[in-house]
CSV table of C-alpha atoms in Angstrom, one decimal:
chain,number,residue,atom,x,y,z
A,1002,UNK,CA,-9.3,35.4,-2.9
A,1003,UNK,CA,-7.5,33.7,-0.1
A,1004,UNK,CA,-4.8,35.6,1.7
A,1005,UNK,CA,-0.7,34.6,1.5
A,1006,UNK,CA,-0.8,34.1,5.0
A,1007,UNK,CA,-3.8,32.4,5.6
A,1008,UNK,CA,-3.4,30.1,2.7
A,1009,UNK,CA,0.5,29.5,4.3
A,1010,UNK,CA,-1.0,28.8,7.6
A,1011,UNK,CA,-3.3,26.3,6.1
A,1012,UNK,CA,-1.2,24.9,3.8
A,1013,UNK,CA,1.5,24.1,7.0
A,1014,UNK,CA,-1.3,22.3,9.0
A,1015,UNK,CA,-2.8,20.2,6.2
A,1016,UNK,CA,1.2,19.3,5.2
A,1017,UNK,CA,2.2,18.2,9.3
A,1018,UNK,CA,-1.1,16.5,9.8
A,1019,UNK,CA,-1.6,14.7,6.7
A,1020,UNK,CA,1.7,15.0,4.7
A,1021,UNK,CA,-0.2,16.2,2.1
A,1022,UNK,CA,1.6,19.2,-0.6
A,1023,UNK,CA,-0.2,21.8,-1.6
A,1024,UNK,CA,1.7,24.3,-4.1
A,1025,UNK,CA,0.8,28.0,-4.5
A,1026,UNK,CA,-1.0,27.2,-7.3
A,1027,UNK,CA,-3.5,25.1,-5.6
A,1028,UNK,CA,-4.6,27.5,-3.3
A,1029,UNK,CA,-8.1,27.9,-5.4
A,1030,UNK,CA,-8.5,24.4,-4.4
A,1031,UNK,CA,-7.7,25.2,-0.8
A,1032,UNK,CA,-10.6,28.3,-0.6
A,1033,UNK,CA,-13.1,26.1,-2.6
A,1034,UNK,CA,-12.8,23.0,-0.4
A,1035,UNK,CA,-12.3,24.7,3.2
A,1036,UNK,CA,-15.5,27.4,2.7
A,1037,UNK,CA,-17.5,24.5,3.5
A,1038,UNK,CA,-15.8,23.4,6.9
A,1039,UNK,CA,-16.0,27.5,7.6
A,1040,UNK,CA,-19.7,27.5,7.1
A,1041,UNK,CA,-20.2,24.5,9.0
A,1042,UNK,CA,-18.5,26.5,12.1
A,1043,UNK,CA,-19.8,29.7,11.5
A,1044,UNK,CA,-17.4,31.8,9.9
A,1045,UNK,CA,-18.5,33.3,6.5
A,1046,UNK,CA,-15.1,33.1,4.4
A,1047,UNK,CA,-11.6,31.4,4.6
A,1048,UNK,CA,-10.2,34.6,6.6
A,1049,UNK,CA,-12.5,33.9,9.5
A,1050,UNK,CA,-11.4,29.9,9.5
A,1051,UNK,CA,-8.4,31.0,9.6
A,1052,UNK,CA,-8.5,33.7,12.7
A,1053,UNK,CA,-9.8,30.4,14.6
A,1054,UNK,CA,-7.1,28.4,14.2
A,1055,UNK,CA,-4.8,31.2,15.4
A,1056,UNK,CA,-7.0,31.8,18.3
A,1057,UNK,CA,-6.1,28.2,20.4
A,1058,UNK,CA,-6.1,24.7,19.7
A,1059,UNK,CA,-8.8,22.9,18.5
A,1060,UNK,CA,-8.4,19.4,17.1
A,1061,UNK,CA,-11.8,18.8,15.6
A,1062,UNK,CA,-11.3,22.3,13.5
A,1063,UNK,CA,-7.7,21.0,12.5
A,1064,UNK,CA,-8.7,17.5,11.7
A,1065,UNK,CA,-12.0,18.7,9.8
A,1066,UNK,CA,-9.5,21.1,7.5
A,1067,UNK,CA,-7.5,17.9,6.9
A,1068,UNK,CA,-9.6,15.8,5.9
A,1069,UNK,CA,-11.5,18.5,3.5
A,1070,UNK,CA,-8.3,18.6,1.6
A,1071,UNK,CA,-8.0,14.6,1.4
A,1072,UNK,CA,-8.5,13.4,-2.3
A,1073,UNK,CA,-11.0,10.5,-2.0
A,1074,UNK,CA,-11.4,9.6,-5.8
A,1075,UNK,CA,-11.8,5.6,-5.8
A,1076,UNK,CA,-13.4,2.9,-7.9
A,1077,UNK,CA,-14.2,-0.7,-8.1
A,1078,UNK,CA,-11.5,-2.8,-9.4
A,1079,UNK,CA,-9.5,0.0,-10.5
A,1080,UNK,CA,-7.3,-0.8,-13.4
A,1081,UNK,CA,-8.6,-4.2,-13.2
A,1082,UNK,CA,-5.2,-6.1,-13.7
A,1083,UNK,CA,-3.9,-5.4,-10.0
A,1084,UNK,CA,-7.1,-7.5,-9.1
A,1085,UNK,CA,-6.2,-10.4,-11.5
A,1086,UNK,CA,-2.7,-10.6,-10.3
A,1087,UNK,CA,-3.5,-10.6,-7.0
A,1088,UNK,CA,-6.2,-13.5,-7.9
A,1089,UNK,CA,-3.9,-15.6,-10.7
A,1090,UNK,CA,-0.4,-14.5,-9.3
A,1091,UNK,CA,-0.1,-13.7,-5.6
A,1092,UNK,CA,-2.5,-15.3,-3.5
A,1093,UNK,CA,-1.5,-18.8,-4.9
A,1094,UNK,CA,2.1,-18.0,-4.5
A,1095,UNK,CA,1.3,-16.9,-1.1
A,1096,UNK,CA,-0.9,-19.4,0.1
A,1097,UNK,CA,1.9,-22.0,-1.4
A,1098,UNK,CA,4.3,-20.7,1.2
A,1099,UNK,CA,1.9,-20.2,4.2
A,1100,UNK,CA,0.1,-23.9,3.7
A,1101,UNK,CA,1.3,-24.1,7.8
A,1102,UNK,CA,0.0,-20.8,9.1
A,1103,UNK,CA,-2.8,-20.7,6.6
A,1104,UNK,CA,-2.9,-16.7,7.2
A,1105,UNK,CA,-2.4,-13.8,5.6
A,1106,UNK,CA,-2.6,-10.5,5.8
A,1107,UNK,CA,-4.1,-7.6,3.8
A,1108,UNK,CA,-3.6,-3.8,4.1
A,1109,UNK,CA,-5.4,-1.6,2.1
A,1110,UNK,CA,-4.3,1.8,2.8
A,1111,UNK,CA,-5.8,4.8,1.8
A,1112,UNK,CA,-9.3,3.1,1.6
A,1113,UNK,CA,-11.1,6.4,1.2
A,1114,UNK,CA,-15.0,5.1,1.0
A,1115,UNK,CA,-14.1,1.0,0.8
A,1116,UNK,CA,-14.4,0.2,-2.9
A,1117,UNK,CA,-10.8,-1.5,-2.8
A,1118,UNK,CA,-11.1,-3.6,0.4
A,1119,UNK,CA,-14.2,-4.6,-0.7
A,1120,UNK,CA,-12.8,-5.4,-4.4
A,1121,UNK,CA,-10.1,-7.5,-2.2
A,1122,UNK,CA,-13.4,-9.4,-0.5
A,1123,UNK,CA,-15.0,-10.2,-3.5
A,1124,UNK,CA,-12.4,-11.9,-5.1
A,1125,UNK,CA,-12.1,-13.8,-2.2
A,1126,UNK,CA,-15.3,-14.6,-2.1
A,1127,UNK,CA,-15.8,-15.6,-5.5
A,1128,UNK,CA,-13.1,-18.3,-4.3
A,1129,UNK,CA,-14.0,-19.4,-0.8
A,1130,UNK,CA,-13.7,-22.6,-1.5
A,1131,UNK,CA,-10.2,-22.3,-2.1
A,1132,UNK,CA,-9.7,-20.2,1.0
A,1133,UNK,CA,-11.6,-22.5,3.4
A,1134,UNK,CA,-9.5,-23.1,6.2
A,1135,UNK,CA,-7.4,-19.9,5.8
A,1136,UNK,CA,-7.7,-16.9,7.7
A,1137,UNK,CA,-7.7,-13.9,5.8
A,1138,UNK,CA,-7.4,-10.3,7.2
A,1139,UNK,CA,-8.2,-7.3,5.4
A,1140,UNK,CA,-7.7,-4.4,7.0
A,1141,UNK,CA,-8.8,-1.0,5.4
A,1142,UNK,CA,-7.5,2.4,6.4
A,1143,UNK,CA,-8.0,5.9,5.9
A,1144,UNK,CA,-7.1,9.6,7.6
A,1145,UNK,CA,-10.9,10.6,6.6
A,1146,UNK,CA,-13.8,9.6,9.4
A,1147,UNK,CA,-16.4,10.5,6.7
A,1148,UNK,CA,-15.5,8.4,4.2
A,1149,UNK,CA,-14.6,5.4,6.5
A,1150,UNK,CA,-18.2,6.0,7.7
A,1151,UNK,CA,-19.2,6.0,4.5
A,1152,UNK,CA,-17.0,2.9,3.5
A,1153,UNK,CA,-18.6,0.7,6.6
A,1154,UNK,CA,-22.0,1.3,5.4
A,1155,UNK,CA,-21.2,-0.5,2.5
A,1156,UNK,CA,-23.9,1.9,0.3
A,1157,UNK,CA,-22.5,3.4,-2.9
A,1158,UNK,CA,-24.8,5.0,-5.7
A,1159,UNK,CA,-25.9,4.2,-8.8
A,1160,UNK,CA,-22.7,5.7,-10.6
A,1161,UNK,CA,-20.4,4.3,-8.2
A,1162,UNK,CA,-21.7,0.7,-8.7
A,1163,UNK,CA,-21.1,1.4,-12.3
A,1164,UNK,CA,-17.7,2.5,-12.3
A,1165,UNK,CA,-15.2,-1.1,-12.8
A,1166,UNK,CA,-18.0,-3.5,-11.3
A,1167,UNK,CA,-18.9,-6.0,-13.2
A,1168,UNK,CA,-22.5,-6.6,-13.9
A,1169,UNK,CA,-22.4,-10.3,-12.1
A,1170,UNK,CA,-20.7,-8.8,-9.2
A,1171,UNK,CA,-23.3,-6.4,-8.6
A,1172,UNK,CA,-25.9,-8.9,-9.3
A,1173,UNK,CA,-24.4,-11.8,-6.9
A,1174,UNK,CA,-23.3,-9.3,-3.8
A,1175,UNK,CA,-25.6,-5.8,-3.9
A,1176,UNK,CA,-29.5,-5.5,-3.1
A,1177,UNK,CA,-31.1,-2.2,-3.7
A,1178,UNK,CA,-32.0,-0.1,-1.1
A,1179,UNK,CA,-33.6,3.0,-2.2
A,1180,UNK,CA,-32.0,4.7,-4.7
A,1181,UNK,CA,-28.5,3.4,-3.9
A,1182,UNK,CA,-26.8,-0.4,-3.7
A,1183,UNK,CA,-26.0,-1.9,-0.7
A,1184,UNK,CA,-23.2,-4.2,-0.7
A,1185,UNK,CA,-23.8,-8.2,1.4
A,1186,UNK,CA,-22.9,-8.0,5.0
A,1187,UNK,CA,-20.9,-11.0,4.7
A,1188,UNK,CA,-18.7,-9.2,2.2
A,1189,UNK,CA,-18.5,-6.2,4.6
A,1190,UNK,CA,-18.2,-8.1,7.7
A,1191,UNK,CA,-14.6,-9.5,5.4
A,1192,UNK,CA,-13.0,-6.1,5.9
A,1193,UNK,CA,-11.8,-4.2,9.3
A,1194,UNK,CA,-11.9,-0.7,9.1
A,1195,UNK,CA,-9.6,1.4,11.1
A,1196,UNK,CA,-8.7,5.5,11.2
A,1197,UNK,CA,-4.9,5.5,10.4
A,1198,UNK,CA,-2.7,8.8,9.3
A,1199,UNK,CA,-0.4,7.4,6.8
A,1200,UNK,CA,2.7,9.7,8.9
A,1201,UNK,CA,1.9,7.6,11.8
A,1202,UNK,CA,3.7,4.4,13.2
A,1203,UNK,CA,2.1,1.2,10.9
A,1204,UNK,CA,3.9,-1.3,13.5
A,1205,UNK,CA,0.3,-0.8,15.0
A,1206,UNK,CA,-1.4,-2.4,12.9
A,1207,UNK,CA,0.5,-5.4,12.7
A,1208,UNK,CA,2.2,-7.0,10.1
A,1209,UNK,CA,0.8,-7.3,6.3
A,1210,UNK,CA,1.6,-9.6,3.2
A,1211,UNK,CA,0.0,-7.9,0.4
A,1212,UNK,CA,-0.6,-3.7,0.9
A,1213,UNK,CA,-2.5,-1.9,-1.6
A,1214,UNK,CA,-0.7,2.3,-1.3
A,1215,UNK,CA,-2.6,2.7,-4.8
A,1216,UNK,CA,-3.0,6.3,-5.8
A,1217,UNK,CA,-2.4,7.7,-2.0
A,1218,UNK,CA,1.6,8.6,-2.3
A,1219,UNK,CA,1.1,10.8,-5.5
A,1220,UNK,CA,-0.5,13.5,-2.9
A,1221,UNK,CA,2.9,13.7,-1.0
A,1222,UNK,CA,6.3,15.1,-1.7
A,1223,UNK,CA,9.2,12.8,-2.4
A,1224,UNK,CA,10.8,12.7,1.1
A,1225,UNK,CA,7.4,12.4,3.0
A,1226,UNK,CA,6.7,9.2,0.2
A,1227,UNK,CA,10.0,7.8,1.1
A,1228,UNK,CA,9.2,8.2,4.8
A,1229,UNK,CA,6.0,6.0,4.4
A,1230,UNK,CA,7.7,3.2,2.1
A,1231,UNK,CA,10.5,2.9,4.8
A,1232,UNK,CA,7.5,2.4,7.2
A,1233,UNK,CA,5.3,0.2,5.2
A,1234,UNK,CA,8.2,-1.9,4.0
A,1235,UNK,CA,9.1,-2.8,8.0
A,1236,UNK,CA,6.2,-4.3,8.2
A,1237,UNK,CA,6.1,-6.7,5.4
A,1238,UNK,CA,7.8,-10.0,5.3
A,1239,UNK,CA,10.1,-10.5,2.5
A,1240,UNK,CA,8.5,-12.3,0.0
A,1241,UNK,CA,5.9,-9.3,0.7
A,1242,UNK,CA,4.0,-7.7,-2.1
A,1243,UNK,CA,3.2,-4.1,-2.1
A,1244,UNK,CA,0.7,-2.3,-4.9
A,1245,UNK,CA,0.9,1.1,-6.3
A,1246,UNK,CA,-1.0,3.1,-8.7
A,1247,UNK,CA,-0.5,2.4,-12.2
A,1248,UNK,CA,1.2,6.2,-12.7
A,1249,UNK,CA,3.5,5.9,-9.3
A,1250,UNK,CA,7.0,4.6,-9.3
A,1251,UNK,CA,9.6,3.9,-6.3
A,1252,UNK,CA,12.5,4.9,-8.3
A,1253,UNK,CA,14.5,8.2,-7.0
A,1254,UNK,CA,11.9,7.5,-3.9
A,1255,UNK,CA,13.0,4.1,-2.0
A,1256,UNK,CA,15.2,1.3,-2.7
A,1257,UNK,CA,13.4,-0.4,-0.3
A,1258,UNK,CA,10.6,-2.4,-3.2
A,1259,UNK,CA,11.6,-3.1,-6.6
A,1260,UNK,CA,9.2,-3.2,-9.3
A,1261,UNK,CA,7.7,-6.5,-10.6
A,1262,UNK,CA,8.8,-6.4,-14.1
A,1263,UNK,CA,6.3,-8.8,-15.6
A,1264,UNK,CA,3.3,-6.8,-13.3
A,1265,UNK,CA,2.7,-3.2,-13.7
A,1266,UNK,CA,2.3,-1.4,-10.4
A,1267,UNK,CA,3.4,-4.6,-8.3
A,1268,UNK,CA,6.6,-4.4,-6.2
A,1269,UNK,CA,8.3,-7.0,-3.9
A,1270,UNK,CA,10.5,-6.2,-1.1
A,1271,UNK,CA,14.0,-5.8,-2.1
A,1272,UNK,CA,15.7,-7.5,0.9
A,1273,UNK,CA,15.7,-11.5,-0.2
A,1274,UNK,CA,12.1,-11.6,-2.3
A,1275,UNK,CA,11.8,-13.8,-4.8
A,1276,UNK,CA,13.1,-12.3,-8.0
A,1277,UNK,CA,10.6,-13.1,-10.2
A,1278,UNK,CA,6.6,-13.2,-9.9
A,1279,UNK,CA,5.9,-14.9,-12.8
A,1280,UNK,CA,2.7,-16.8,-12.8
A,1281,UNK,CA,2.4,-20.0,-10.9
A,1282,UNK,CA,2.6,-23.3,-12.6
A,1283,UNK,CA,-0.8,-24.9,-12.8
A,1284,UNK,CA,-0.6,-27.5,-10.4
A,1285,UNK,CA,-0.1,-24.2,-7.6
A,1286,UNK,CA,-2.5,-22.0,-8.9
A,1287,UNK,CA,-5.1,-24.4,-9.5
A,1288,UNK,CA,-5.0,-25.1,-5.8
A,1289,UNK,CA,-5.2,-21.9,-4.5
B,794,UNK,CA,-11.1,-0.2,-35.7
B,795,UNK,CA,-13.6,-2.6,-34.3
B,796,UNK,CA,-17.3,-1.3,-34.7
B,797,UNK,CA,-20.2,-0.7,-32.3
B,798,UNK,CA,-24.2,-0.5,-33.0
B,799,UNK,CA,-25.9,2.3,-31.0
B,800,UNK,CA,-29.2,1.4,-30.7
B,801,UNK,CA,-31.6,3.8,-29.2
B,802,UNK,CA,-35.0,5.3,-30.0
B,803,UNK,CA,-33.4,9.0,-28.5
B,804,UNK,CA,-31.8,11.4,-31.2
B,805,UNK,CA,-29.7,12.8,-28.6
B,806,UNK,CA,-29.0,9.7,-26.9
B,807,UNK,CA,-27.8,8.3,-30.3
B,808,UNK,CA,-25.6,11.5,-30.6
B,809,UNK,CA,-24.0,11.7,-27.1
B,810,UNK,CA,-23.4,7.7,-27.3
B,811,UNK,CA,-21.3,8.3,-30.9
B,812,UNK,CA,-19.6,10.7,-29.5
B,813,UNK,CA,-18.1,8.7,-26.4
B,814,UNK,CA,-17.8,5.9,-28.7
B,815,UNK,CA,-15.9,7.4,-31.5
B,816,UNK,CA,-13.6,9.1,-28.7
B,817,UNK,CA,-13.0,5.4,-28.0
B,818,UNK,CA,-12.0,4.9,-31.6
B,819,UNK,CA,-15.2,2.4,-32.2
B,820,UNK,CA,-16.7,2.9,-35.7
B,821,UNK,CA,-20.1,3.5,-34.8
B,822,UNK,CA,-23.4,2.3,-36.9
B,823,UNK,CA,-26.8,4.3,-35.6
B,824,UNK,CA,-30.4,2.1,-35.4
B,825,UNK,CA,-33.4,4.1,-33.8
B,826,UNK,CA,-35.3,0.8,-32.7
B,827,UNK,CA,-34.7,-3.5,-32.5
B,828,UNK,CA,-35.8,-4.0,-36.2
B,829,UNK,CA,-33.7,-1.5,-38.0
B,830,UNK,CA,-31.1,-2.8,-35.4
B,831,UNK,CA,-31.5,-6.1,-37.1
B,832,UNK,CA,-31.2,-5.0,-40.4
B,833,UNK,CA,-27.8,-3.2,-39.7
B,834,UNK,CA,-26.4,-6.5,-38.1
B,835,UNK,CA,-27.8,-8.6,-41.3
B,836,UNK,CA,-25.2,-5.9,-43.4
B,837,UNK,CA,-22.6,-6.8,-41.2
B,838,UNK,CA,-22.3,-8.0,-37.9
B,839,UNK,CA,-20.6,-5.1,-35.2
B,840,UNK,CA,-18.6,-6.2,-32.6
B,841,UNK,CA,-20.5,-4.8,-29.7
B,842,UNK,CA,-24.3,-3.1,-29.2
B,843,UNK,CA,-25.1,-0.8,-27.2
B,844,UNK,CA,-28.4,-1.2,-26.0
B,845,UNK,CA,-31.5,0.9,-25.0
B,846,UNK,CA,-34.7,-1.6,-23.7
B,847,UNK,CA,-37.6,0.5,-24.2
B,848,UNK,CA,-38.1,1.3,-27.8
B,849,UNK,CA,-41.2,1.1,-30.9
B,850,UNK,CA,-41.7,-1.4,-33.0
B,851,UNK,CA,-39.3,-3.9,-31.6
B,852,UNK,CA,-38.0,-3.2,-28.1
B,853,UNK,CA,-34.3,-4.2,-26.8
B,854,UNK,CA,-35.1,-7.5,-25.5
B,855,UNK,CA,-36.7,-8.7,-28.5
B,856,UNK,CA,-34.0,-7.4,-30.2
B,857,UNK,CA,-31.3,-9.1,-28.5
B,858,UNK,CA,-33.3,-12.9,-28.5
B,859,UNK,CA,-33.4,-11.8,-32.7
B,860,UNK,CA,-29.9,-11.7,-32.7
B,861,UNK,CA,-28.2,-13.9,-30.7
B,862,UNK,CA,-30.3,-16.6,-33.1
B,863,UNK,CA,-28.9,-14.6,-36.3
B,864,UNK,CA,-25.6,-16.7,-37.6
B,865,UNK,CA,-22.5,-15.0,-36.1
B,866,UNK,CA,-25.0,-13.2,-33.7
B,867,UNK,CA,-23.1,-14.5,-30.6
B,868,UNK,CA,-20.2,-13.0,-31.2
B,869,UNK,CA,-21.3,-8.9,-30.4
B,870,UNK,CA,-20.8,-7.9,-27.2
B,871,UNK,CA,-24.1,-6.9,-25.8
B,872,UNK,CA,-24.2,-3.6,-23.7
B,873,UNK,CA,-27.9,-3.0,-22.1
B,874,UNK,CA,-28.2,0.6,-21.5
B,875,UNK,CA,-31.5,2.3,-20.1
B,876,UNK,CA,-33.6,3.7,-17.5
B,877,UNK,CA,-34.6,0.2,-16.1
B,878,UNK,CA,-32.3,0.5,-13.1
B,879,UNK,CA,-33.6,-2.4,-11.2
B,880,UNK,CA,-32.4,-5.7,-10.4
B,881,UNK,CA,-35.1,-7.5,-11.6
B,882,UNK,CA,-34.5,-6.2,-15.4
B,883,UNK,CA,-30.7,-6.6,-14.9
B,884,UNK,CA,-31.1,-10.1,-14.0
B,885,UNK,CA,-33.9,-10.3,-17.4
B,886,UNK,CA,-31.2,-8.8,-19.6
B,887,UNK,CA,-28.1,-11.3,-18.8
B,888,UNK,CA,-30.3,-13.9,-18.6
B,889,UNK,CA,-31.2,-13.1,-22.0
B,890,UNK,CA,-27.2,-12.8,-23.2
B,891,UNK,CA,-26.6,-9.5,-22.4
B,892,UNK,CA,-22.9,-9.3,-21.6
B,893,UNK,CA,-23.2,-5.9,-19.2
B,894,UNK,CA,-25.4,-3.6,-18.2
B,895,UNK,CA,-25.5,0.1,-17.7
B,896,UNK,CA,-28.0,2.5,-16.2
B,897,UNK,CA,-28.8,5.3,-16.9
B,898,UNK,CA,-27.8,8.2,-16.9
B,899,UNK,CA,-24.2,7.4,-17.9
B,900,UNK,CA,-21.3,9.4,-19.1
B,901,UNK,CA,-18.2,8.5,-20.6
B,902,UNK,CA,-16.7,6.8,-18.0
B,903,UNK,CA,-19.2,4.1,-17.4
B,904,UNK,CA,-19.5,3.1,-21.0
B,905,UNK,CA,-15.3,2.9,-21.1
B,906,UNK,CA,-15.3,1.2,-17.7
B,907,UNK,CA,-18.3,-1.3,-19.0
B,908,UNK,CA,-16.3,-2.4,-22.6
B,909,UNK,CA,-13.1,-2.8,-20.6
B,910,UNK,CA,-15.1,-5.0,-18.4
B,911,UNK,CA,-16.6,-6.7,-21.9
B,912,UNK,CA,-13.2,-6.9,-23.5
B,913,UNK,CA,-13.5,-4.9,-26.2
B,914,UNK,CA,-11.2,-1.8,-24.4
């Protein structure tokens, strides 16, 4: 059983480095996940992790605590319909209003081991032809080194492949390698991977039109969420379109995104968006 | 309550897949290989199969050339699922009309994620 102090202690460094809340109650989950990073140094329970990090700085301790405590759950396609709007709905409204810059920008943030980014790709792939002559960026992010490792290499098992890929998707863009799948190059090569703490500055990274924060913000208490929406929002344009999780909500959080009434889980920037995102007449979404 | 066909030589796989797809609310119909399977869809067709390849008597691929000829035997959804985990079979199976594919093992979560991508959740 973990001690009060220690588990405060811990606790305090995952919340400053990460943001990340962890309530009394989930302090089972803090012993079971951090005995591994205290075997891995040396130490033989979470008392003896925790007497090093009171003994001096030591950033590759403190980061390896933080990211044991990340959440990395992820699928393919997850819910399926942010996918199709993004596909039937916002690219062609997008592309409509960029036909002179012919670029846009994608952020997925929280990334965890690449199975959005690379949802992202496929879709786009699927259309190239529509998308020849654009440029578009995806950029993938995550706190976590491991699973941004994990993410590049672009190699999932046999249950991950299963889990919202559809059977012609796996056929047309994996190979087998070994007992795993191995996602096309090309499809990886679409998506930049990039270390980012969600508490850090995103003018960084530039600025985004679309930005997937699906399932990340539900880890993080309510002024820590509004901190990151504040920062997100700055760098999107205003006909922007930011995606949550299905469960997740901005109200009592931010005014700064209203929800998409007609799309569940799809907000626009509230400063001068357009006020509906209905879909496209024909004639635009045929051409994008 | 739309219906599924559970077609599988394995007892227990027959009784694990019920239970996932009652929890799904699917009325579920049990065949223990492709020639009972046949019969069952002659009574009435199901709206989706779920699939095992290798089985006596008449094996999964037989089974689904059999029916897609039947009248009203395009409309199931078809739902492969066995230990054939390659991409060779997987490209056999669609190409025979199979509309997904799982491999084994699964669990409840790869059969709902496979009939949402099917339509039928």
């Amino acid at each position: 059983m973990i001690r009060h102090d220690d588990f405060e202690l811990l606790r305090g460094i995952v919340k400053s480095r990460s943001g990340l809340t962890l309530s009394p109650d989930k302090a089972y989950l803090l012993e079971n996940r951090l005995m591994a990073v205290a075997r891995k140094w040396g130490m033989n329970d979470i008392d003896g992790l925790a007497a090093a990090v009171r003994g001096g700085p030591n950033e590759e301790l403190l980061r390896e605590i933080t990211e044991a405590m990340t959440t990395n759950e992820t699928l393919f396609f997850r819910d399926q319909s942010p996918f199709e709007q993004l596909q039937k709905v916002v690219l062609p409204r997008l592309m409509a209003s960029r036909k002179e810059a012919r670029h846009i920008r994608i952020w997925s943030a929280g990334c965890s081991s690449g199975q959005e980014p690379y949802s992202i790709s496929m879709i786009l792939r699927e259309q190239s032809a529509l998308f020849k002559d654009w440029r578009i960026d995806i950029l993938a992010t995550d706190i976590s080194r491991t699973m941004l490792d994990k993410a590049r290499a672009g190699l999932y098992t046999q249950f991950e492949v299963q889990r919202g890929l559809p059977i012609a998707m796996l056929m047309k863009h994996f190979k087998q390698a070994g007992d795993k799948w191995e996602l096309d190059p090309s499809i990886r090569a679409m998506v930049e991977f990039r270390e980012f703490n969600l508490l850090g500055d995103p003018g960084t990274l530039g600025r985004f039109d679309i930005v997937f924060l699906r399932n990340v913000l539900i880890y993080l208490d309510q002024p820590t969420k509004a901190q990151v929406l504040e920062k997100v929002c700055r760098q999107m344009p205003t006909d922007g379109v930011l995606y949550m999780g299905g469960a997740e909500t901005v109200m009592g959080v931010t005014e700064k995104f209203q929800p998409v009434s007609e799309h569940r889980g799809m907000y626009r920037v509230t400063a001068g968006g357009p006020s509906q995102w209905k879909t496209p007449p024909a004639s635009i979404a045929s051409n994008a | 309550m739309k219906s599924c066909l559970v077609v599988d030589d394995s007892r227990v796989i027959r009784m694990v897949a019920r239970k996932i797809m009652e929890e799904l609310a699917f009325e579920v119909v049990e065949a223990e290989d492709g020639k009972v399977a046949i019969e069952r869809c002659n009574q009435g067709m199901p709206d989706a199969v779920l699939l095992d390849w290798h089985m006596p008597v008449m094996d999964g691929l037989e089974f689904l050339h059999a029916l897609r000829r039947l009248p009203g035997g395009d409309k199931p959804k078809v739902v492969f699922c066995t230990t054939k985990n390659d991409l060779e079979h997987i490209q056999e199976a669609i190409k025979a009309g199979a509309d997904e594919y799982i491999m084994k093992p699964f669990d409840s979560e790869i059969i709902q994620s496979k009939f949402m991508q099917v339509g039928l959740l």
